[in-house]
mmCIF file of C-alpha atoms in Angstrom:
data_model
loop_
_atom_site.group_PDB
_atom_site.id
_atom_site.type_symbol
_atom_site.label_atom_id
_atom_site.label_comp_id
_atom_site.label_asym_id
_atom_site.label_seq_id
_atom_site.Cartn_x
_atom_site.Cartn_y
_atom_site.Cartn_z
ATOM 1 C CA MET A 45 91.921 -92.488 63.227
ATOM 2 C CA ALA A 46 89.084 -91.086 65.677
ATOM 3 C CA VAL A 47 87.455 -87.270 64.634
ATOM 4 C CA TYR A 48 87.315 -85.370 67.514
ATOM 5 C CA LYS A 49 89.804 -82.324 69.869
ATOM 6 C CA ILE A 50 93.928 -83.481 69.759
ATOM 7 C CA THR A 51 96.513 -81.946 71.596
ATOM 8 C CA PRO A 52 97.852 -78.898 68.912
ATOM 9 C CA THR A 53 101.844 -81.161 68.771
ATOM 10 C CA LYS A 54 103.258 -80.519 64.618
ATOM 11 C CA GLY A 55 102.752 -84.704 65.754
ATOM 12 C CA ASN A 56 99.425 -84.426 65.688
ATOM 13 C CA LEU A 57 98.948 -82.738 63.222
ATOM 14 C CA ILE A 58 101.142 -84.368 60.663
ATOM 15 C CA LYS A 59 98.918 -87.940 62.170
ATOM 16 C CA VAL A 60 95.361 -86.108 61.198
ATOM 17 C CA LYS A 61 96.505 -84.612 57.591
ATOM 18 C CA LYS A 62 97.026 -87.951 57.235
ATOM 19 C CA SER A 63 94.258 -88.897 58.304
ATOM 20 C CA LEU A 64 92.729 -86.801 55.196
ATOM 21 C CA ASP A 65 94.484 -87.747 52.960
ATOM 22 C CA PHE A 66 93.349 -91.584 53.779
ATOM 23 C CA ALA A 67 90.096 -90.381 53.685
ATOM 24 C CA GLU A 68 90.104 -88.586 50.809
ATOM 25 C CA LYS A 69 91.560 -91.949 49.000
ATOM 26 C CA GLY A 70 88.372 -93.577 50.226
ATOM 27 C CA TYR A 71 86.620 -91.371 49.185
ATOM 28 C CA ASP A 72 87.427 -91.435 45.831
ATOM 29 C CA LEU A 73 87.377 -95.039 45.658
ATOM 30 C CA LEU A 74 83.954 -95.385 47.319
ATOM 31 C CA ASP A 75 83.022 -92.378 44.433
ATOM 32 C CA ARG A 76 84.400 -94.843 41.829
ATOM 33 C CA LYS A 77 83.107 -97.889 43.020
ATOM 34 C CA ARG A 78 79.705 -96.670 42.511
ATOM 35 C CA VAL A 79 79.556 -95.079 39.926
ATOM 36 C CA VAL A 80 80.880 -99.438 38.661
ATOM 37 C CA LEU A 81 77.897 -100.531 40.285
ATOM 38 C CA VAL A 82 75.586 -97.884 38.924
ATOM 39 C CA LYS A 83 76.691 -98.667 35.438
ATOM 40 C CA GLU A 84 76.635 -102.598 36.235
ATOM 41 C CA MET A 85 72.822 -102.640 36.980
ATOM 42 C CA MET A 86 71.565 -100.544 34.258
ATOM 43 C CA SER A 87 73.280 -103.044 31.896
ATOM 44 C CA LEU A 88 71.044 -105.393 33.751
ATOM 45 C CA VAL A 89 68.272 -103.286 34.324
ATOM 46 C CA ASP A 90 68.153 -102.877 30.239
ATOM 47 C CA LYS A 91 68.206 -106.481 29.549
ATOM 48 C CA SER A 92 65.936 -108.020 32.107
ATOM 49 C CA LYS A 93 63.127 -105.313 30.442
ATOM 50 C CA GLU A 94 63.850 -107.168 26.769
ATOM 51 C CA LEU A 95 63.354 -110.137 28.316
ATOM 52 C CA GLN A 96 59.976 -109.825 30.060
ATOM 53 C CA GLU A 97 58.877 -108.482 26.677
ATOM 54 C CA LYS A 98 59.754 -111.492 25.286
ATOM 55 C CA ILE A 99 58.476 -113.900 28.218
ATOM 56 C CA ALA A 100 55.113 -112.269 27.012
ATOM 57 C CA VAL A 101 55.807 -113.245 23.769
ATOM 58 C CA GLU A 102 55.936 -116.669 23.408
ATOM 59 C CA PHE A 103 53.553 -116.548 26.133
ATOM 60 C CA GLU A 104 50.987 -115.433 23.894
ATOM 61 C CA ASN A 105 52.199 -117.400 21.139
ATOM 62 C CA ALA A 106 52.580 -120.682 23.874
ATOM 63 C CA TYR A 107 49.371 -120.290 25.281
ATOM 64 C CA SER A 108 48.050 -120.006 21.135
ATOM 65 C CA LEU A 109 49.409 -123.268 20.430
ATOM 66 C CA LEU A 110 47.947 -124.882 23.249
ATOM 67 C CA LYS A 111 44.922 -123.368 22.705
ATOM 68 C CA GLU A 112 44.499 -125.640 19.241
ATOM 69 C CA ALA A 113 46.795 -128.614 20.654
ATOM 70 C CA THR A 114 42.972 -128.428 23.869
ATOM 71 C CA ILE A 115 40.911 -128.195 20.402
ATOM 72 C CA THR A 116 42.711 -131.397 17.877
ATOM 73 C CA MET A 117 43.389 -133.182 21.273
ATOM 74 C CA GLY A 118 40.945 -132.797 23.896
ATOM 75 C CA ARG A 119 41.091 -130.712 27.083
ATOM 76 C CA GLU A 120 41.375 -134.670 29.565
ATOM 77 C CA ASN A 121 43.829 -136.324 27.191
ATOM 78 C CA LEU A 122 46.038 -132.829 27.788
ATOM 79 C CA GLY A 123 45.110 -133.191 30.922
ATOM 80 C CA ASN A 124 46.415 -136.969 31.730
ATOM 81 C CA ILE A 125 49.671 -135.889 29.665
ATOM 82 C CA ALA A 126 50.211 -132.956 32.156
ATOM 83 C CA GLU A 127 49.451 -134.789 34.840
ATOM 84 C CA GLY A 128 52.662 -137.305 33.320
ATOM 85 C CA ILE A 129 54.824 -134.039 33.853
ATOM 86 C CA SER A 130 57.476 -133.513 36.883
ATOM 87 C CA LYS A 131 57.016 -130.324 38.301
ATOM 88 C CA GLU A 132 60.313 -130.066 40.469
ATOM 89 C CA GLU A 133 63.117 -129.939 38.700
ATOM 90 C CA ASN A 134 67.276 -128.985 40.195
ATOM 91 C CA TYR A 135 69.061 -126.462 39.813
ATOM 92 C CA ASN A 136 72.155 -124.676 41.629
ATOM 93 C CA ILE A 137 72.853 -121.866 42.797
ATOM 94 C CA ILE A 138 76.107 -120.386 43.151
ATOM 95 C CA TYR A 139 77.347 -116.538 44.108
ATOM 96 C CA LYS A 140 80.304 -114.374 43.772
ATOM 97 C CA SER A 141 81.683 -111.326 44.932
ATOM 98 C CA ILE A 142 80.901 -107.603 42.103
ATOM 99 C CA MET A 143 83.217 -105.047 43.903
ATOM 100 C CA GLY A 144 81.405 -106.452 47.286
ATOM 101 C CA ALA A 145 78.133 -107.391 45.642
ATOM 102 C CA MET A 146 76.946 -110.674 46.617
ATOM 103 C CA VAL A 147 75.353 -111.702 42.422
ATOM 104 C CA PRO A 148 73.449 -116.206 41.681
ATOM 105 C CA THR A 149 74.180 -117.960 38.697
ATOM 106 C CA VAL A 150 71.902 -120.111 38.656
ATOM 107 C CA PHE A 151 72.503 -123.325 37.282
ATOM 108 C CA TYR A 152 70.457 -125.594 35.826
ATOM 109 C CA LYS A 153 70.199 -128.585 33.277
ATOM 110 C CA LYS A 154 68.339 -127.475 29.530
ATOM 111 C CA ASP A 155 65.600 -129.559 28.428
ATOM 112 C CA ASN A 156 66.404 -131.332 25.013
ATOM 113 C CA ASP A 157 63.466 -132.513 21.907
ATOM 114 C CA ASN A 158 63.022 -135.362 23.333
ATOM 115 C CA TYR A 159 62.788 -133.969 27.068
ATOM 116 C CA ILE A 160 59.398 -136.551 27.100
ATOM 117 C CA ASP A 161 57.887 -139.972 26.818
ATOM 118 C CA PHE A 162 54.607 -139.814 26.336
ATOM 119 C CA GLY A 163 54.801 -142.951 25.644
ATOM 120 C CA MET A 164 51.039 -143.925 24.215
ATOM 121 C CA TYR A 165 49.259 -140.382 24.353
ATOM 122 C CA ASN A 166 48.820 -139.274 20.909
ATOM 123 C CA THR A 167 50.077 -136.023 21.135
ATOM 124 C CA ASN A 168 50.126 -133.643 17.442
ATOM 125 C CA PRO A 169 52.359 -131.107 15.827
ATOM 126 C CA ALA A 170 50.931 -128.180 17.733
ATOM 127 C CA PHE A 171 51.080 -129.982 21.132
ATOM 128 C CA ASP A 172 55.195 -130.604 20.545
ATOM 129 C CA LYS A 173 55.558 -126.979 19.619
ATOM 130 C CA ALA A 174 53.736 -125.307 22.422
ATOM 131 C CA ILE A 175 55.845 -127.966 24.957
ATOM 132 C CA LYS A 176 58.742 -126.388 23.197
ATOM 133 C CA GLU A 177 57.695 -122.811 23.358
ATOM 134 C CA PHE A 178 56.893 -123.151 28.073
ATOM 135 C CA ILE A 179 60.367 -125.315 28.360
ATOM 136 C CA LYS A 180 62.513 -121.889 26.176
ATOM 137 C CA ILE A 181 60.384 -119.391 28.443
ATOM 138 C CA LYS A 182 61.209 -121.215 31.433
ATOM 139 C CA ASP A 183 65.018 -121.037 30.063
ATOM 140 C CA ILE A 184 63.830 -117.298 30.236
ATOM 141 C CA ILE A 185 62.417 -116.929 32.787
ATOM 142 C CA TYR A 186 65.838 -118.115 35.115
ATOM 143 C CA GLU A 187 67.783 -116.103 33.227
ATOM 144 C CA LEU A 188 65.440 -112.771 33.898
ATOM 145 C CA ALA A 189 65.372 -114.293 38.203
ATOM 146 C CA GLU A 190 69.420 -113.882 37.599
ATOM 147 C CA ILE A 191 69.244 -110.404 36.725
ATOM 148 C CA GLU A 192 66.302 -109.453 38.938
ATOM 149 C CA ASN A 193 68.690 -110.765 42.320
ATOM 150 C CA THR A 194 71.849 -109.512 40.842
ATOM 151 C CA VAL A 195 69.469 -105.534 40.245
ATOM 152 C CA TYR A 196 68.745 -106.236 43.870
ATOM 153 C CA ASN A 197 72.332 -106.913 45.099
ATOM 154 C CA LEU A 198 74.094 -104.988 43.376
ATOM 155 C CA ALA A 199 71.311 -101.709 44.226
ATOM 156 C CA LYS A 200 71.943 -102.598 48.028
ATOM 157 C CA GLU A 201 76.041 -102.645 47.380
ATOM 158 C CA ILE A 202 75.373 -99.678 45.568
ATOM 159 C CA LYS A 203 72.865 -98.292 48.477
ATOM 160 C CA LYS A 204 75.905 -99.285 51.367
ATOM 161 C CA THR A 205 78.774 -97.812 49.683
ATOM 162 C CA LYS A 206 77.047 -94.285 48.981
ATOM 163 C CA LYS A 207 76.704 -93.789 52.067
ATOM 164 C CA ARG A 208 79.910 -94.645 53.308
ATOM 165 C CA ALA A 209 81.590 -92.537 50.675
ATOM 166 C CA ASN A 210 78.459 -89.821 52.188
ATOM 167 C CA ALA A 211 80.630 -90.144 56.097
ATOM 168 C CA LEU A 212 83.285 -89.416 54.521
ATOM 169 C CA ASP A 213 82.404 -86.564 52.120
ATOM 170 C CA LYS A 214 79.829 -85.011 54.621
ATOM 171 C CA ILE A 215 81.382 -85.679 58.049
ATOM 172 C CA GLN A 216 84.704 -87.097 58.324
ATOM 173 C CA ILE A 217 86.275 -84.913 55.902
ATOM 174 C CA PRO A 218 84.564 -81.999 57.453
ATOM 175 C CA ARG A 219 86.144 -82.668 60.520
ATOM 176 C CA TYR A 220 89.717 -83.849 60.061
ATOM 177 C CA LYS A 221 89.974 -80.620 57.616
ATOM 178 C CA ASN A 222 88.476 -78.270 60.062
ATOM 179 C CA ILE A 223 91.063 -79.793 63.297
ATOM 180 C CA ILE A 224 93.695 -78.946 61.073
ATOM 181 C CA LYS A 225 92.743 -75.674 60.530
ATOM 182 C CA GLU A 226 92.604 -74.738 64.006
ATOM 183 C CA THR A 227 95.769 -76.546 64.972
ATOM 184 C CA GLU A 228 97.588 -74.982 62.489
ATOM 185 C CA GLU A 229 95.935 -71.688 63.809
ATOM 186 C CA ILE A 230 97.708 -72.512 67.708
ATOM 187 C CA LEU A 231 100.483 -73.490 65.985
ATOM 188 C CA GLU A 232 101.109 -70.279 64.438
ATOM 189 C CA GLU A 233 100.035 -68.328 67.221
ATOM 190 C CA LYS A 234 102.669 -70.406 69.739
ATOM 191 C CA ASN A 235 105.204 -69.584 66.925
ATOM 192 C CA ILE A 236 104.236 -65.959 66.707
ATOM 193 C CA GLU A 237 104.518 -65.620 70.655
ATOM 194 C CA GLU A 238 107.571 -68.098 70.547
ATOM 195 C CA PHE A 239 109.297 -65.776 67.921
ATOM 196 C CA PHE A 240 109.077 -62.581 70.852
ATOM 197 C CA ARG A 241 109.438 -64.096 73.817
ATOM 198 C CA LEU A 242 112.601 -65.074 72.458
ATOM 199 C CA LYS A 243 113.418 -61.449 70.206
ATOM 200 C CA LYS A 244 112.463 -60.039 73.578
ATOM 201 C CA ILE A 245 115.452 -61.229 75.966
ATOM 202 C CA LYS A 246 117.615 -60.574 73.322
ATOM 203 C CA SER A 247 116.646 -57.631 73.680
ATOM 204 C CA LYS A 248 117.373 -57.353 77.067
ATOM 205 C CA ASN A 249 121.208 -59.169 76.959
#
């Protein structure tokens, strides 16, 4: 129901009271939704920080191993191996709804220990360990990307929910209450006028 001046009748008063009740329930639901989304987002923010710290540590380990492999195998040999590694990987992103917020889930094929056949290249333990570290980092990055996108979409939904809740709390609900108050006052005045009119009529009879 639109919020504007209405004809002060009992029927319209009942309608506005129903609209007020609906708006208050709507505000309560939106506020609960906002609280749930904020809790979900904050837990993911903490998880994101953990993954970022983990990636930093893993990168340090991986580059240390790669440096060792470069020294023992030679830069040219490593370069030839790198050129043979495919840079393209297939992955799928499926979106699901969390209380109206569309969040992604990334599906991809995880590499195993036999991820690449290096054929004639003579690798060593440092190189193999470095590759495993970088694959581990890749898996963490997929997870981090999923979480950070989820946080971003949850934040947008929280902002939208807060805006709708504020519109109800600061604009619509106060207007409904004001209309109810004004209508009740007008009806009360009419009832008093009608009472004195009937009393005057009876006194004449």
